[in-house]
CSV table of C-alpha atoms in Angstrom, one decimal:
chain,number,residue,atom,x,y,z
I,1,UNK,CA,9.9,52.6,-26.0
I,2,UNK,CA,8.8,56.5,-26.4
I,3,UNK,CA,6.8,57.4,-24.3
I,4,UNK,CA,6.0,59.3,-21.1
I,5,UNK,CA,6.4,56.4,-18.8
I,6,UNK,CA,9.9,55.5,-20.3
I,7,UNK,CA,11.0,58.3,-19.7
I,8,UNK,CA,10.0,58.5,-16.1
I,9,UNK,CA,11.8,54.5,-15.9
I,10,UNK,CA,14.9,56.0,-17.2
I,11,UNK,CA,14.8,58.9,-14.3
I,12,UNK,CA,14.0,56.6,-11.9
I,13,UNK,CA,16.7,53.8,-13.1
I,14,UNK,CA,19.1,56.8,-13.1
I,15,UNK,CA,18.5,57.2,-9.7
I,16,UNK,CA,19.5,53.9,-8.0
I,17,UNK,CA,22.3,53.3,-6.3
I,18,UNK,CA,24.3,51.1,-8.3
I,19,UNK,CA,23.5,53.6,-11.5
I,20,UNK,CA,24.9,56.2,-9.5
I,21,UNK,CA,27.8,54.2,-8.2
I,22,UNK,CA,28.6,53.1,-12.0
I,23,UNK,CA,28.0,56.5,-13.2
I,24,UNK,CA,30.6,58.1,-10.8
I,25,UNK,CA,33.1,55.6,-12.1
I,26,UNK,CA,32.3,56.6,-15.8
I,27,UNK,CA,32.1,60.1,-15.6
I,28,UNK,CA,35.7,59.7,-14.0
I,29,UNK,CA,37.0,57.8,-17.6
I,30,UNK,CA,34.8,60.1,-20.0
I,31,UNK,CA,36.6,63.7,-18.2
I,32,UNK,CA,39.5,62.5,-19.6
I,33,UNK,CA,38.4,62.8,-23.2
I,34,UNK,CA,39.2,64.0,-25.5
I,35,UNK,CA,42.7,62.4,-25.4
I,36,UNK,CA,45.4,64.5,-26.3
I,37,UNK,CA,48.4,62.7,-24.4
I,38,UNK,CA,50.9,59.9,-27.1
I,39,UNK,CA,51.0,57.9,-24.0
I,40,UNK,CA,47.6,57.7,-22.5
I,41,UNK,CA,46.1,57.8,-27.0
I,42,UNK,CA,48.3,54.2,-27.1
I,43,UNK,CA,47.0,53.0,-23.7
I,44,UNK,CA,43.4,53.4,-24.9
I,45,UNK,CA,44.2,51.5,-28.3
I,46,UNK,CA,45.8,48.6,-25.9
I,47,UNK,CA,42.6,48.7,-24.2
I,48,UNK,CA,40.3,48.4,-27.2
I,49,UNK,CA,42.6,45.4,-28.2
I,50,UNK,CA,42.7,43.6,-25.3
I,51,UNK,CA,39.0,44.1,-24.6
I,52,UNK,CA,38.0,42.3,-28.1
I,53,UNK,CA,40.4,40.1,-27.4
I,54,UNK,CA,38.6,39.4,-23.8
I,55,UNK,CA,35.0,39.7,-25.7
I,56,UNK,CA,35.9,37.0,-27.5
I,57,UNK,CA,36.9,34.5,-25.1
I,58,UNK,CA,33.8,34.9,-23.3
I,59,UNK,CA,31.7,34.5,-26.4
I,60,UNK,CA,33.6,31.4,-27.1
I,61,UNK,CA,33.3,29.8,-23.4
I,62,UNK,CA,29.3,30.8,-23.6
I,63,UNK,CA,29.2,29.1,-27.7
I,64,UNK,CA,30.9,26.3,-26.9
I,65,UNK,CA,31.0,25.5,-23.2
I,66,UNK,CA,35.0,24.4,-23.5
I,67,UNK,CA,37.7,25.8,-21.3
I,68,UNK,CA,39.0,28.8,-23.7
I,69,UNK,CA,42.5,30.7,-22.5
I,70,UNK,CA,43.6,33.8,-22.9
I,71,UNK,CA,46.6,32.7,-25.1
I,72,UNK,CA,43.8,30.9,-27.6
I,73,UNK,CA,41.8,34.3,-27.9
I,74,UNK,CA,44.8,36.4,-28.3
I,75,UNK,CA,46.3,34.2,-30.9
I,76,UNK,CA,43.2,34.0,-33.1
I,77,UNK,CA,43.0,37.7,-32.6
I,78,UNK,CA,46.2,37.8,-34.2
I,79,UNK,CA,45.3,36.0,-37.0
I,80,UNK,CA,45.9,32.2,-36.2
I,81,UNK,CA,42.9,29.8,-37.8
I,82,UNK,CA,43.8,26.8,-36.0
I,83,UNK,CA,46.0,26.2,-32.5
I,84,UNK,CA,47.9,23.0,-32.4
I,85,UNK,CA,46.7,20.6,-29.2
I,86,UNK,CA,43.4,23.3,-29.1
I,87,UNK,CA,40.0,22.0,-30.1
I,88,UNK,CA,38.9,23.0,-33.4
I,89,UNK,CA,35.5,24.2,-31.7
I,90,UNK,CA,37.6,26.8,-30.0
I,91,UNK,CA,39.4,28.1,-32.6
I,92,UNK,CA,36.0,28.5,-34.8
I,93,UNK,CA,34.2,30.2,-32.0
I,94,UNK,CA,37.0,32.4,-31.5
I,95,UNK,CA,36.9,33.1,-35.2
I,96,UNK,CA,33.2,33.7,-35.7
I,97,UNK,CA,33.5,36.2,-32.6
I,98,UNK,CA,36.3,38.5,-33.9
I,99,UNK,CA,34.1,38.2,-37.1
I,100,UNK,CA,30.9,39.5,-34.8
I,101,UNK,CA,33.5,42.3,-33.8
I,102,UNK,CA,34.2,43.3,-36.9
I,103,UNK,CA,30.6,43.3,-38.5
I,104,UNK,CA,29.9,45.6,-35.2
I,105,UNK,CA,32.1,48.1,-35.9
I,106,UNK,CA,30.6,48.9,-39.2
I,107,UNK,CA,27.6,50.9,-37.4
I,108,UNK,CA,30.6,53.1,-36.6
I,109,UNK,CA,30.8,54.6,-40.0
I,110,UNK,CA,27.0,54.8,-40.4
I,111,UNK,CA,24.7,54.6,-37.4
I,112,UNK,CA,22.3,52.1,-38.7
I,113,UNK,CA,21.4,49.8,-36.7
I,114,UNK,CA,20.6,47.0,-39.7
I,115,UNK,CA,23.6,46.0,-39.6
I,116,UNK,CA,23.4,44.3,-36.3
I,117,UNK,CA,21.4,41.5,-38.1
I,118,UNK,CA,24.9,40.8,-39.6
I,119,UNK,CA,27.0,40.4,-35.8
I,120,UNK,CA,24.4,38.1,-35.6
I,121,UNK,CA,24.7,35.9,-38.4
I,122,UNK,CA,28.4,35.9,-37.6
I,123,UNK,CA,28.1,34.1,-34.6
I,124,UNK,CA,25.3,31.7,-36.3
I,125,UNK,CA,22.3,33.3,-34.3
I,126,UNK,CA,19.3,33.3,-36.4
I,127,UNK,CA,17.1,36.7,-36.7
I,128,UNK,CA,14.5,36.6,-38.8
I,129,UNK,CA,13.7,39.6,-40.4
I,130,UNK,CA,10.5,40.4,-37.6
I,131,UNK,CA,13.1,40.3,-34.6
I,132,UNK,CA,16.0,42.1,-36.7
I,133,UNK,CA,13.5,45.0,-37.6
I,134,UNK,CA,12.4,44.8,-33.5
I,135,UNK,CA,16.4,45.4,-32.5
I,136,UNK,CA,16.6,47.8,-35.3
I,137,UNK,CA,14.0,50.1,-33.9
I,138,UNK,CA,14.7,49.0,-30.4
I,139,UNK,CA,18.5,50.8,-31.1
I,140,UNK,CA,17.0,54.0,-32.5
I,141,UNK,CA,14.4,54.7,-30.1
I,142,UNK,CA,17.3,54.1,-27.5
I,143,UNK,CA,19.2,56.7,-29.3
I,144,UNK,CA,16.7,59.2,-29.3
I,145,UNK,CA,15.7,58.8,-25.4
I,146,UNK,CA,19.7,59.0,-24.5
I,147,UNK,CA,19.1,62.3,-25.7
I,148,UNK,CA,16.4,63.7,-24.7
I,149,UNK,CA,17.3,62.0,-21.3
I,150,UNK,CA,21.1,63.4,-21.3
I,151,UNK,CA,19.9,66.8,-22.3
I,152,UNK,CA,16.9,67.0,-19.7
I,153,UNK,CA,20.0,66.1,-17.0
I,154,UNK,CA,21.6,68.8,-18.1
I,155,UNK,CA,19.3,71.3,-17.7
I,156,UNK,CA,17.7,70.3,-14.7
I,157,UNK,CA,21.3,70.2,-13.0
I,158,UNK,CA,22.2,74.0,-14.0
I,159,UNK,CA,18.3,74.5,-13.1
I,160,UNK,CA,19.3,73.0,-9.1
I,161,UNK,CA,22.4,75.4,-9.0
I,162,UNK,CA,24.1,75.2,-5.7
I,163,UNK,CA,22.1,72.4,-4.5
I,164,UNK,CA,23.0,70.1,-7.2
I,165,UNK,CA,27.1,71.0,-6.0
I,166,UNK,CA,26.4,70.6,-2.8
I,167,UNK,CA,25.5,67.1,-3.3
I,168,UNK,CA,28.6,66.7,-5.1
I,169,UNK,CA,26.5,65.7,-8.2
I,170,UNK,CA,28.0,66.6,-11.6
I,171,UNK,CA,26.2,67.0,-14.8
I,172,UNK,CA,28.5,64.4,-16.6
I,173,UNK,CA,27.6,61.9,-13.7
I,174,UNK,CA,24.3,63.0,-14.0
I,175,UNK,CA,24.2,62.5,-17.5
I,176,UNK,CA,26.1,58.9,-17.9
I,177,UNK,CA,23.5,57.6,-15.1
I,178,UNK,CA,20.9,58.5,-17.2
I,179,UNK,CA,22.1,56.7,-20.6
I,180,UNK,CA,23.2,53.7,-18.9
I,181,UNK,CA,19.8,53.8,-18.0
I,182,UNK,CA,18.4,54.2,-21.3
I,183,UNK,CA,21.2,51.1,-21.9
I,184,UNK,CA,19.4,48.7,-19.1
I,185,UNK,CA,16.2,49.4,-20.7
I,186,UNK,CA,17.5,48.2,-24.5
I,187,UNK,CA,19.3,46.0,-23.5
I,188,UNK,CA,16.1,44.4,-21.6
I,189,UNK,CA,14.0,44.6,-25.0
I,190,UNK,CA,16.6,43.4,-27.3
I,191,UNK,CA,17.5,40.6,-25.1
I,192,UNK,CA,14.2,39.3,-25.1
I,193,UNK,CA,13.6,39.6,-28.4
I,194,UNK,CA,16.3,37.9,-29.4
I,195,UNK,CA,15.3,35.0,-27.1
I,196,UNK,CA,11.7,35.6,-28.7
I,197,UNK,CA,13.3,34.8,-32.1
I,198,UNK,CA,14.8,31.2,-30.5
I,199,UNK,CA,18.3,32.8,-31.1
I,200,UNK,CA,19.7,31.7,-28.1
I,201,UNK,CA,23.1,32.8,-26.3
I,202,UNK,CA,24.6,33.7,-29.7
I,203,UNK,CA,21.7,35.8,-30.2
I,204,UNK,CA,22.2,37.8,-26.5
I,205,UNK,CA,26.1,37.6,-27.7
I,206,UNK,CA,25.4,39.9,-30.7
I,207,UNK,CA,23.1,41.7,-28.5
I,208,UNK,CA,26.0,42.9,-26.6
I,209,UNK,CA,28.7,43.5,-29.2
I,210,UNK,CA,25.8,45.6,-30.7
I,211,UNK,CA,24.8,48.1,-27.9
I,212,UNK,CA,28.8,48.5,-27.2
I,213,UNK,CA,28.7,49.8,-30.6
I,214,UNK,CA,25.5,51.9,-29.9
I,215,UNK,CA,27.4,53.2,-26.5
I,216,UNK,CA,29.7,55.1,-28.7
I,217,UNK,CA,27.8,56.3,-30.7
I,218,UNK,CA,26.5,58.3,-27.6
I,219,UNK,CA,29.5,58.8,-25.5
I,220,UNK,CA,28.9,55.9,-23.1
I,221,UNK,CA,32.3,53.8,-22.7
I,222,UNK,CA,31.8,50.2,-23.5
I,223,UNK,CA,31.0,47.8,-20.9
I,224,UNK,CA,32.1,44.4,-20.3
I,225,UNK,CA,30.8,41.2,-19.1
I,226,UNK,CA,32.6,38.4,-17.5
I,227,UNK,CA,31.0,35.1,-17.9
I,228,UNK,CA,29.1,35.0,-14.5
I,229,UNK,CA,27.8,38.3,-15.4
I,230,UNK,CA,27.0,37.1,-18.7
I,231,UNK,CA,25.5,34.3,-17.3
I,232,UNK,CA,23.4,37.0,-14.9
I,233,UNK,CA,22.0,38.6,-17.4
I,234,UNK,CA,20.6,35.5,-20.0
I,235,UNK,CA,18.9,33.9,-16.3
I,236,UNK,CA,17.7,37.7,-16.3
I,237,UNK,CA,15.8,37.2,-19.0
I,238,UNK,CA,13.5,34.8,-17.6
I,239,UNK,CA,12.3,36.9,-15.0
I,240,UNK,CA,8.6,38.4,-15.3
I,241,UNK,CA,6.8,40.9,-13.0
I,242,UNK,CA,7.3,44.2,-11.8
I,243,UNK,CA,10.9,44.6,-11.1
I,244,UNK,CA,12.0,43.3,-14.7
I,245,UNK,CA,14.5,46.6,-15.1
I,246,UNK,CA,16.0,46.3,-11.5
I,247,UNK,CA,16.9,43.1,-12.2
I,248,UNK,CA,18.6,43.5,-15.3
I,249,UNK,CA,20.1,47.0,-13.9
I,250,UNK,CA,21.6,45.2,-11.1
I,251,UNK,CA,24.0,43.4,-13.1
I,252,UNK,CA,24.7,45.7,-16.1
I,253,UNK,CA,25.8,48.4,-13.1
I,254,UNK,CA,27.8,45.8,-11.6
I,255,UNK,CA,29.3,45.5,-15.4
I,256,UNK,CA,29.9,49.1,-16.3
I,257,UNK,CA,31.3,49.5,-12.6
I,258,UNK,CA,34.4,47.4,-13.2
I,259,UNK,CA,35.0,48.0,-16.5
I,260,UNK,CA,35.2,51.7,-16.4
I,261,UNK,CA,37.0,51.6,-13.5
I,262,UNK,CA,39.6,49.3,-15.5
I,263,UNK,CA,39.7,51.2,-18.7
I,264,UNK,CA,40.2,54.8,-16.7
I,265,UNK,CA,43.5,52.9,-14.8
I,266,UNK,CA,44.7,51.2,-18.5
I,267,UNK,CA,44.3,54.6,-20.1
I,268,UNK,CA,46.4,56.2,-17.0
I,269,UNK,CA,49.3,53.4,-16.8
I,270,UNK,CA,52.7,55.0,-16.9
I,271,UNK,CA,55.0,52.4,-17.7
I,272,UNK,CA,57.9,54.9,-16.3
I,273,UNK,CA,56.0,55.2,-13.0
I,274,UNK,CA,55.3,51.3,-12.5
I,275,UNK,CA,58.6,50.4,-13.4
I,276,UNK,CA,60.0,52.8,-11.0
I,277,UNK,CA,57.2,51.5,-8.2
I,278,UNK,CA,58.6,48.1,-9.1
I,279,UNK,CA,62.2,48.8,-8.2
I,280,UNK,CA,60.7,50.6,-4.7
I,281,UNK,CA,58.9,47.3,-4.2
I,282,UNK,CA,61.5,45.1,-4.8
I,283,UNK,CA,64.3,47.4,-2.8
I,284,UNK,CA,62.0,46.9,0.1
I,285,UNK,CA,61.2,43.6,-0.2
I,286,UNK,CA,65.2,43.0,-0.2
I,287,UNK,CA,65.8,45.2,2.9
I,288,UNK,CA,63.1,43.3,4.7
I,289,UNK,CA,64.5,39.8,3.8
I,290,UNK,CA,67.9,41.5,5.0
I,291,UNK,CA,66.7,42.3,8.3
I,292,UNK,CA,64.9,39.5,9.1
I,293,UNK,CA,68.1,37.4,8.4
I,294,UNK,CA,70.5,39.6,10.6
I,295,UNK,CA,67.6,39.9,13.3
I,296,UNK,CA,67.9,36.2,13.6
């Protein structure tokens, strides 16, 4: 994955439009960092909750191809092991994906990217040890290109000066366009060779769990995918011929898009302000039903 011509995929991924769109939405949500605010500190470790808690729905719904609810992922999150009038299927899903979650987060402590072999056995993928060593090396050569990629952003955006602020283009955009792109590019290999290793939808599952971990790790927020862009993206994997990158790009932007657009406005939510919104909201609704009765 190091080479010359990478590298030159990365600038030129970086430079689409729906990279750049996504970008602009995560630089937005990484200026806010480091967080310093009680209020907007306890938003963001709502968010992280509520986004395992939505991981985990959609990795039971892609297991297990049952109806899963939002009330049976939060309640396995919170420790339930079986849901009366739930299928058991559900509830063992649900558990083996918090379980993927967890074994995840240990790269956190110690960024090796072994232990990725063990979200997979959580959520009964099979990885041999060929395609576990292939991911393995797959997530440090990503690490390495984020970078040298980030850094050569960097540079050649103080080296532009006044042209690169007249296009309104700042480094920080600059530089999460360019590891997302590093991201479409891993997440391209490792998908495939997961599928290469017969490891199915559990396999691209772990996949995903494991480069959210990776995007941490350097300072991209973690993305999200619903289950039509989850489905997206295992059809992606069929596709052969130039183009491979676009395709997958054009659904992982789509992704990062929405979810760092959400996580900015979670992190942001004043409970003060909506309530008071609320009130203004329902005063006016009152005075309109008031004068449409009298106008009568």
């Amino acid at each position: 994955m190091m080479n010359g011509q990478v590298q030159d995929e990365v600038r030129r991924l970086a430079g689409l439009s729906d990279i750049r769109s996504a970008a602009e939405r995560g630089a937005a949500l990484t200026s806010l960092w480091p967080l310093t605010d009680a209020m907007m500190m306890g938003n963001d470790a709502k968010y992280a909750e509520n986004l395992q808690v939505r991981e985990s729905l959609v990795i039971a719904h892609a297991l297990t191809g049952l109806d899963v609810t939002r009330a049976d992922a939060e309640y396995v999150y919170e420790g339930a092991d079986t849901i009366p009038g739930r299928p058991q299927d559900i509830v063992d899903a649900l558990l083996a994906a918090n379980d993927a979650c967890d074994a995840a987060a240990a790269y956190r402590s110690q960024a090796d990217p072994t232990v990725f072999a063990d979200v997979a056995q959580a959520l009964g993928a099979t990885w041999n040890a060929e395609v576990a060593g292939d991911i393995a090396d797959t997530i440090q050569q990503a690490s390495q290109l984020a970078a040298g990629s980030a850094a050569d952003e960097i540079v050649g955006n103080d080296a532009a000066g006044s042209d690169a602020a007249e296009q309104g283009t700042s480094s920080e955009t600059r530089r999460v366009a360019s590891v997302l792109a590093v991201y479409a590019l891993a997440a391209a290999t490792m998908l495939r060779q997961s599928d290469a290793g017969q490891a199915g939808t559990a396999g691209a599952c772990a996949v995903l769990l494991s480069l959210n971990e990776w995007c941490d790790s350097v300072s991209l927020p973690r993305l999200f995918y619903s289950p039509q862009l989850l489905s997206q993206l295992l059809d992606a994997r069929a596709t052969n011929g130039d183009g491979v990158a676009d395709v997958f790009v054009a659904v992982i932007a789509q992704a990062a898009e929405a979810e760092w657009e959400q996580h900015r406005t979670d992190v942001l939510w004043d409970p003060k302000e909506a309530k008071r919104q609320a009130k203004e909201a329902d005063e006016r609704r009152n005075k309109e039903e008031l004068s449409a009765k009298f106008s009568k």
